[in-house]
Structures are given as structure tokens and as C-alpha cells.
XYZ file of C-alpha atoms in Angstrom:
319
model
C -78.720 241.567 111.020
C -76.108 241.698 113.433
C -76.165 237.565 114.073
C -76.099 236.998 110.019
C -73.042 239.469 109.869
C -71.337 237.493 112.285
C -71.908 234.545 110.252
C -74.708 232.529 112.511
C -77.389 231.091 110.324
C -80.613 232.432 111.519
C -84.486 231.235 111.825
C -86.967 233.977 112.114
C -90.648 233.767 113.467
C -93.298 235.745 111.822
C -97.008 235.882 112.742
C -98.196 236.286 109.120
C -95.973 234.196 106.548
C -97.080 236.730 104.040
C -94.599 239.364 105.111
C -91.374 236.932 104.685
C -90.681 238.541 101.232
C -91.046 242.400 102.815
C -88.629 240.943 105.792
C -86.202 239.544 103.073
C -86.064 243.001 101.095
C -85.107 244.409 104.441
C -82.842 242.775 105.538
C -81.158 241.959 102.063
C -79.366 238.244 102.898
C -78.643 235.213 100.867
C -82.148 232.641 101.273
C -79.389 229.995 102.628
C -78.971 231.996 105.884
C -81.735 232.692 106.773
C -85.261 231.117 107.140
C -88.622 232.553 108.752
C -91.598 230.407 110.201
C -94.800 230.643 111.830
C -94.740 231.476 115.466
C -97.408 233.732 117.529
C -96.865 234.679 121.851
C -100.652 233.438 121.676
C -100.641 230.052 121.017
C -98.625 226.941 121.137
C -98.169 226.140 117.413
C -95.252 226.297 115.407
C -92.677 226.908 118.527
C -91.517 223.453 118.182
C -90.416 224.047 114.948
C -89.204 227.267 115.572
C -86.451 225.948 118.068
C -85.670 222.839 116.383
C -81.759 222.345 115.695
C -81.191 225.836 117.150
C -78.206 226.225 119.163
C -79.306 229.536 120.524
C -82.639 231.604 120.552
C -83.360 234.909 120.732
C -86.937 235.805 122.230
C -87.148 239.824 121.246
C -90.948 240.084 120.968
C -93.614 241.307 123.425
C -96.522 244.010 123.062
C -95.432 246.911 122.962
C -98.850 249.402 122.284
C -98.677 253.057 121.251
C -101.142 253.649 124.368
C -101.452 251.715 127.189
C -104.478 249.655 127.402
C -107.437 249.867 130.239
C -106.870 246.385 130.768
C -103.205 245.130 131.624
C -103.855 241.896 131.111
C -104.038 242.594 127.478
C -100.323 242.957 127.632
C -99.477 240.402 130.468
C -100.829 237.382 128.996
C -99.093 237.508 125.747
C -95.794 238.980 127.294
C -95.587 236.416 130.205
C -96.991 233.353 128.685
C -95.136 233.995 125.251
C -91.845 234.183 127.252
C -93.023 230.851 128.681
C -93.746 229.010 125.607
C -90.584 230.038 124.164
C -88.434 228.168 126.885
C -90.341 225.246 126.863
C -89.862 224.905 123.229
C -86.014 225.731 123.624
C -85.936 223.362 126.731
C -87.015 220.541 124.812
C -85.176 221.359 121.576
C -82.344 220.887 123.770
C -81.256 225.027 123.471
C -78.312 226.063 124.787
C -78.806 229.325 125.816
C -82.212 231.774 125.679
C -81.202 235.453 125.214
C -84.468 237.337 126.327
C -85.115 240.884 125.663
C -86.550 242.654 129.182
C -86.766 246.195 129.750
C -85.237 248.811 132.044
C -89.243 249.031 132.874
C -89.025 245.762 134.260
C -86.459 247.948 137.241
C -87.572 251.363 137.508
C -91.438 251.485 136.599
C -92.473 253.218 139.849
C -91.770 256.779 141.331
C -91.077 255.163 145.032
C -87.187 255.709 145.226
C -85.615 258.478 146.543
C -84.591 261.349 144.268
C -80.861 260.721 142.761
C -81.459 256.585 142.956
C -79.096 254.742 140.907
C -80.613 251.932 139.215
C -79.166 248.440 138.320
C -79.413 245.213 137.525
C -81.012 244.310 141.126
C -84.041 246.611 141.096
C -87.367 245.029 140.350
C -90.218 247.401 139.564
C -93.278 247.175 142.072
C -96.133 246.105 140.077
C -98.272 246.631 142.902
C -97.884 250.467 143.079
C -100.899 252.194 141.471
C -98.678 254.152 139.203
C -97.243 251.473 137.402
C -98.446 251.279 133.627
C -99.660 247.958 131.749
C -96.624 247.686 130.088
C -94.174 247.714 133.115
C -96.358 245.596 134.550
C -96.172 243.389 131.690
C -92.464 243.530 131.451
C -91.680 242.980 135.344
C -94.179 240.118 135.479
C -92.712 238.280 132.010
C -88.732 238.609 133.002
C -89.722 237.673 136.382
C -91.546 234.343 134.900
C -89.018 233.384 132.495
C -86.322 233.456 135.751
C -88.650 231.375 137.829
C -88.803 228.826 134.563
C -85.585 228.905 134.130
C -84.584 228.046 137.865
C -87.267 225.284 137.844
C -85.926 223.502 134.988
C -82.010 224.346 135.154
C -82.226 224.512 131.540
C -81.659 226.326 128.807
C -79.810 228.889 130.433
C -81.393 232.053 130.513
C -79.867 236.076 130.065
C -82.127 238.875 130.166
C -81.361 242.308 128.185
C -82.702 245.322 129.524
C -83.055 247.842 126.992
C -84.113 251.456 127.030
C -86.480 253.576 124.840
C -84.490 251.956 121.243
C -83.682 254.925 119.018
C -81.022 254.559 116.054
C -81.577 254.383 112.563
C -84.733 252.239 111.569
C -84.186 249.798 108.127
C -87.615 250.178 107.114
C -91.315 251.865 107.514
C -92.469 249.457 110.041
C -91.037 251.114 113.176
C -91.752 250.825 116.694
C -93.251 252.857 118.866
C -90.118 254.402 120.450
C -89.381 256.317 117.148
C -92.470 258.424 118.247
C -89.555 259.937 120.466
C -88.324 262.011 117.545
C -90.753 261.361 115.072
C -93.518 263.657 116.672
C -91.118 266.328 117.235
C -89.942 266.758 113.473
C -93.753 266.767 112.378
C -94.434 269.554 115.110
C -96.841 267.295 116.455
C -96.519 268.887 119.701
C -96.046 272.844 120.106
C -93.641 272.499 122.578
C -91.759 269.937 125.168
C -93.426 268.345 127.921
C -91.227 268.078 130.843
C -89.907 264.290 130.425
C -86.987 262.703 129.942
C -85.939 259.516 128.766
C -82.988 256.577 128.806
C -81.986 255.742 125.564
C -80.248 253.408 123.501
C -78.751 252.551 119.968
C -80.529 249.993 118.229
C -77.055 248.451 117.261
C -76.170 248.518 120.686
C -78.976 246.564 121.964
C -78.336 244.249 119.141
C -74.650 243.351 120.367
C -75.646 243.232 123.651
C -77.950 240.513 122.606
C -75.243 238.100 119.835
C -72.582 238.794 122.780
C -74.708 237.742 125.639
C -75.727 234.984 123.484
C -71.812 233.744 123.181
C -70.411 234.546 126.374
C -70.372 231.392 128.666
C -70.224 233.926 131.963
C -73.165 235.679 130.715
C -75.829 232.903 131.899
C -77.893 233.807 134.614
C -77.303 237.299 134.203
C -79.649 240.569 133.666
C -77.684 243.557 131.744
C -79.283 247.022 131.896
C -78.529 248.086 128.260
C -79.417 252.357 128.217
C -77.570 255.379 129.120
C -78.278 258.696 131.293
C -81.664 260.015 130.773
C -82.101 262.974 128.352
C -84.953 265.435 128.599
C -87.132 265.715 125.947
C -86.451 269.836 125.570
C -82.655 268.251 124.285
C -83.766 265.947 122.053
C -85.223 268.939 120.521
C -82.061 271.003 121.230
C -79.986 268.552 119.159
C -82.501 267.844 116.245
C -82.456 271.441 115.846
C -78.463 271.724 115.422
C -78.054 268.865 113.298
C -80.957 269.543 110.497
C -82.081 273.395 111.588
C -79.969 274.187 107.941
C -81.905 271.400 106.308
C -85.097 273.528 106.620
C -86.122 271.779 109.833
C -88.117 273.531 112.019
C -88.010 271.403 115.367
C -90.158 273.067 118.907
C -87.569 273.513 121.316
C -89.652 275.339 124.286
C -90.701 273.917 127.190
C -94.594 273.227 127.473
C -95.714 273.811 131.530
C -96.582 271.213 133.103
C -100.416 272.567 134.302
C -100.833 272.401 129.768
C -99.631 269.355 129.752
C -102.189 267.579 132.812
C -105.023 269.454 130.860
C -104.445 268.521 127.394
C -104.109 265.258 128.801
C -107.979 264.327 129.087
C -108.407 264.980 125.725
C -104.995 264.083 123.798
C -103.201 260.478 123.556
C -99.875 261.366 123.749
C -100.232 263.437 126.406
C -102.209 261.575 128.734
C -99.405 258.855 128.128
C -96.960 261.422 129.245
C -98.368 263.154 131.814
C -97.627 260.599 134.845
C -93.900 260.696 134.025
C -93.502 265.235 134.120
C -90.178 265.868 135.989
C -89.180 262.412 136.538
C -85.796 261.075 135.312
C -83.682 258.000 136.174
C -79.894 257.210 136.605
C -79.096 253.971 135.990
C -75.896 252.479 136.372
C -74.544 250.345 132.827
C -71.437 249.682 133.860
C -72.305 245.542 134.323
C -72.808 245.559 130.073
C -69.996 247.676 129.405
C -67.471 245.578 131.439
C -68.605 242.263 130.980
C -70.136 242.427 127.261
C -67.614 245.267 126.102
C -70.894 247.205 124.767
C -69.707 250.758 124.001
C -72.918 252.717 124.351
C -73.425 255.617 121.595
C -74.219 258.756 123.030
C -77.573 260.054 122.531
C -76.938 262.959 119.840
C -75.683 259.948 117.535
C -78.847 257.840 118.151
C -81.393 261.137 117.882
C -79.532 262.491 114.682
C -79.596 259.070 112.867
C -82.975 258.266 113.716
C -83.926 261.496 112.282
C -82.248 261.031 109.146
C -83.815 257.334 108.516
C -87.339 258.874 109.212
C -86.409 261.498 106.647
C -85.005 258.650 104.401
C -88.174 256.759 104.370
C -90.654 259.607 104.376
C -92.048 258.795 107.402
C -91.499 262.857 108.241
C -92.456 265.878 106.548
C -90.793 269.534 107.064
């Protein structure tokens, strides 16, 4: 959305060509700017033609599960070897510039650093540490890959993103995982909040950071941590409950004890993917996006309160 409202034509990959129609609807653009083909992190066909005549790609996919799988691997593969298809295609198409879409995971997926660490653009998360989940292994190990391609070959140039958990207003049912964030706790999925917090970010915000590191020639060979201070899941709550309370809302705002939270976590999901991360929050430090990408963050009551009304929108919540 945010390249076709700054005028760039645009080429979209899809893994199943029968959803281009439900991707136009979305999106709601004139055919002539915009085009979709085949393209799948798993294999080698159709990345060819995805990058042919392209100026500029965007590589924005990688697993990301709803529960973390026994086997990381299941999320490596694809992640890292995806990222690597997609800059030999753009390498050979002669791309000028690969904007790739990382994670703050990739910097801070491990509990080793001292309490009050700030962290930035220079941290690498320890994928050897036994706490580290699939997924921030997957994320480390794929930014780390695309670098090491990048330096090998001098070309295209590379810029990595480093997002947070994405919240913001979603455009249509199909949402990812991070909405679960404020989803579960308008459906009073849980009876209270677990101790965790959480850095955020505006799903607008992660899409400038993306167009403008895409345009801006000092940009290349840069990472960008794109996510503000974390936020405890008990305010989430706090601010759902202020913002739609008189809507007929009712949102859980008490704290659920840790010692629940361990238990229920051999026999519930969510839990269990919670439980390793009670009472742990992170700084980081965004000033690198702000001042070189002039990304204003939005704060996280805009994100939360937006999100929630798009769920509400799309009936994706009930009261």
C-alpha cells in the first residue's frame, strides 16, 4: 500500500495464484500498478520472474507460526534459504537494492544481558542459548545469512528492518499472529494478564521504514531496529479498557501470578508460549530509524486502540 501510494509500480508474490483477486479487493488499486506472481521460500521457481525489471525488492515473508514448533528447522530452512533465493534472484536481475524484513528477535532473543540493557542495532541474539525459541533462531540465522550473501557478492545492496510485535489496524481477516496481542484479550480468552510485556510497532510505521530504507542511498548496509519501549501486557489491557469500556467492552485487566501461569502452561498453548518470557522486558534504543529514516514511531495506545477497532470492524471479535 504504502509503495503504490507513493506512486512505485509494484509486483507481488503469492504462493497460491488463486488468492490474487482476494489481495486485489484488499488492497483496492488500479490492475496497471500492480501485478502478483508465483513465488514460494521453498523452492526455486518463479523468483526469476519475480525480480525481473525490478528496481527494488522487498523480501517481507518468513514463518511466522502461532506456536513454536518441536523442530526449529521447520522454521530455519524456509526463513534462511528463502532469504537466500531472493538475493540471488535480485543479484542476477541486476536489483538495486534488497529491503529485508528482520526482527528485533534477531537482537534480543535470549535472557543473558544484564537487567536495564539497551538494545540496538549491534546486538545479535545467541542462538546457542537453550532458551532461545525456533523462531529467533530462525530470524538470527536468516538476517545473519542474507549479510554474509550480501558481503560475498557486493551486490544488490542489502538493508535489514527490524520490526517489533506489528500491531495497527489490519485491512482484512487474514491477520498475523501478532494481532493475538489484543485479539485474545477482547474475547476474554484469558482471565487475566500474564506477566509479559512486549515492543511494539505500527504497521504503517514498519511500512515507511521499509519504502524509505528502500530510497535512501545512505541506508545500504544498514540494520534499523523499528519498535518502541516495551509495554506490559496488564496495559494493553489498561488502555483497551479506556478506549471501548463505554462500547460494552469488557477487557481482563488483573494480573494472573506467575506460579498460574507455569501450570496452565502444560496444558494450554498460549500459555506455554508465554511462560519463558514472565517478567522479562527489553529497552531498545530506535533512535538510528528515527534520525536517519525520519520514522516517527506511534505510541502504543494509538496502535492497541486501532487494532482493536479493525478486529471489531471485521468481526474477528465478539463482546
Amino acid at each position: 500500500m504504502a509503495l503504490l501510494e507513493q506512486g512505485f509500480a509494484v509486483r507481488g508474490t503469492l504462493r497460491d495464484l488463486e488468492r490474487v483477486d482476494e489481495v486485489r479487493s484488499v488492497i483496492n488499486r488500479p490492475y496497471a500498478e500492480l501485478e502478483f506472481c508465483f513465488a514460494d521460500l521453498e523452492a526455486d521457481e518463479g523468483w526469476e520472474q519475480a525480480t525481473f525489471g525490478c528496481t527494488y525488492v522487498l523480501h517481507v515473508a518468513s514463518p511466522f507460526p502461532a506456536e513454536q514448533p518441536d523442530d526449529p528447522d521447520e522454521l530455519i530452512i524456509p526463513a534462511r534459504d528463502g532469504a537466500l533465493r531472493v538475493l540471488k534472484a535480485a543479484r542476477f536481475a541486476d536489483v538495486k537494492r534488497v529491503v529485508m524484513t528482520s526482527s528485533i528477535a534477531a537482537i534480543m532473543g535470549e535472557p543473558t544481558k544484564p537487567k536495564g540493557y539497551v538494545y540496538d542495532e549491534s546486538d545479535w541474539t545467541d542462538t546457542s542459548h537453550p532458551s532461545v525459541t525456533p523462531y529467533e533462531k530462525s530470524k538470527t540465522i536468516a538476517e545473519k545469512a542474507a549479510w554474509n550473501e550480501a558481503k560475498r557478492y557486493g551486490s544488490p545492496e542489502l538493508v535489514t528492518i527490524l520490526p517489533g510485535a506489528v500491531l495497527g489496524p489490519l485491512l482484512s481477516r487474514d491477520y498475523s499472529p501478532s494481532a493475538d496481542l489484543v485479539r485474545l484479550l477482547l474475547n476474554r480468552a484469558m482471565p487475566a494478564c500474564p506477566r509479559v510485556a512486549f515492543n511494539c510497532v505500527d504497521v504503517r510505521d514498519v511500512a515507511a521504514a521499509h519504502v524509505t530504507a528502500m530510497i535512501t542511498p545512505n541506508a545500504n548496509g544498514q540494520r534499523y531496529v523499528c519498535a518502541i519501549d516495551p509495554i506490559w501486557l496488564k496495559e494493553v489491557a489498561r488502555i483497551l479498557d479506556q478506549n471501548l469500556k463505554a462500547e460494552g467492552w469488557k477487557v481482563p485487566t488483573y494480573a494472573l501470578p506467575d506460579l498460574v501461569v507455569k501450570i496452565g502452561a502444560f496444558f494450554d498453548p498460549t500459555l506455554k508460549r508465554i511462560s519463558g518470557s514472565l517478567g522479562r522486558s527489553h529497552q531498545v534504543d530506535n533512535s538510528k530509524i528515527v534520525d536517519e529514516l525520519a520514522i516517527s514511531l506511534r505510541s502504543n495506545r494509538t496502535m492497541i486502540v486501532e487494532m482493536a477497532h479493525s478486529l471489531i470492524e471485521l468481526g474477528l471479535v465478539e463482546k
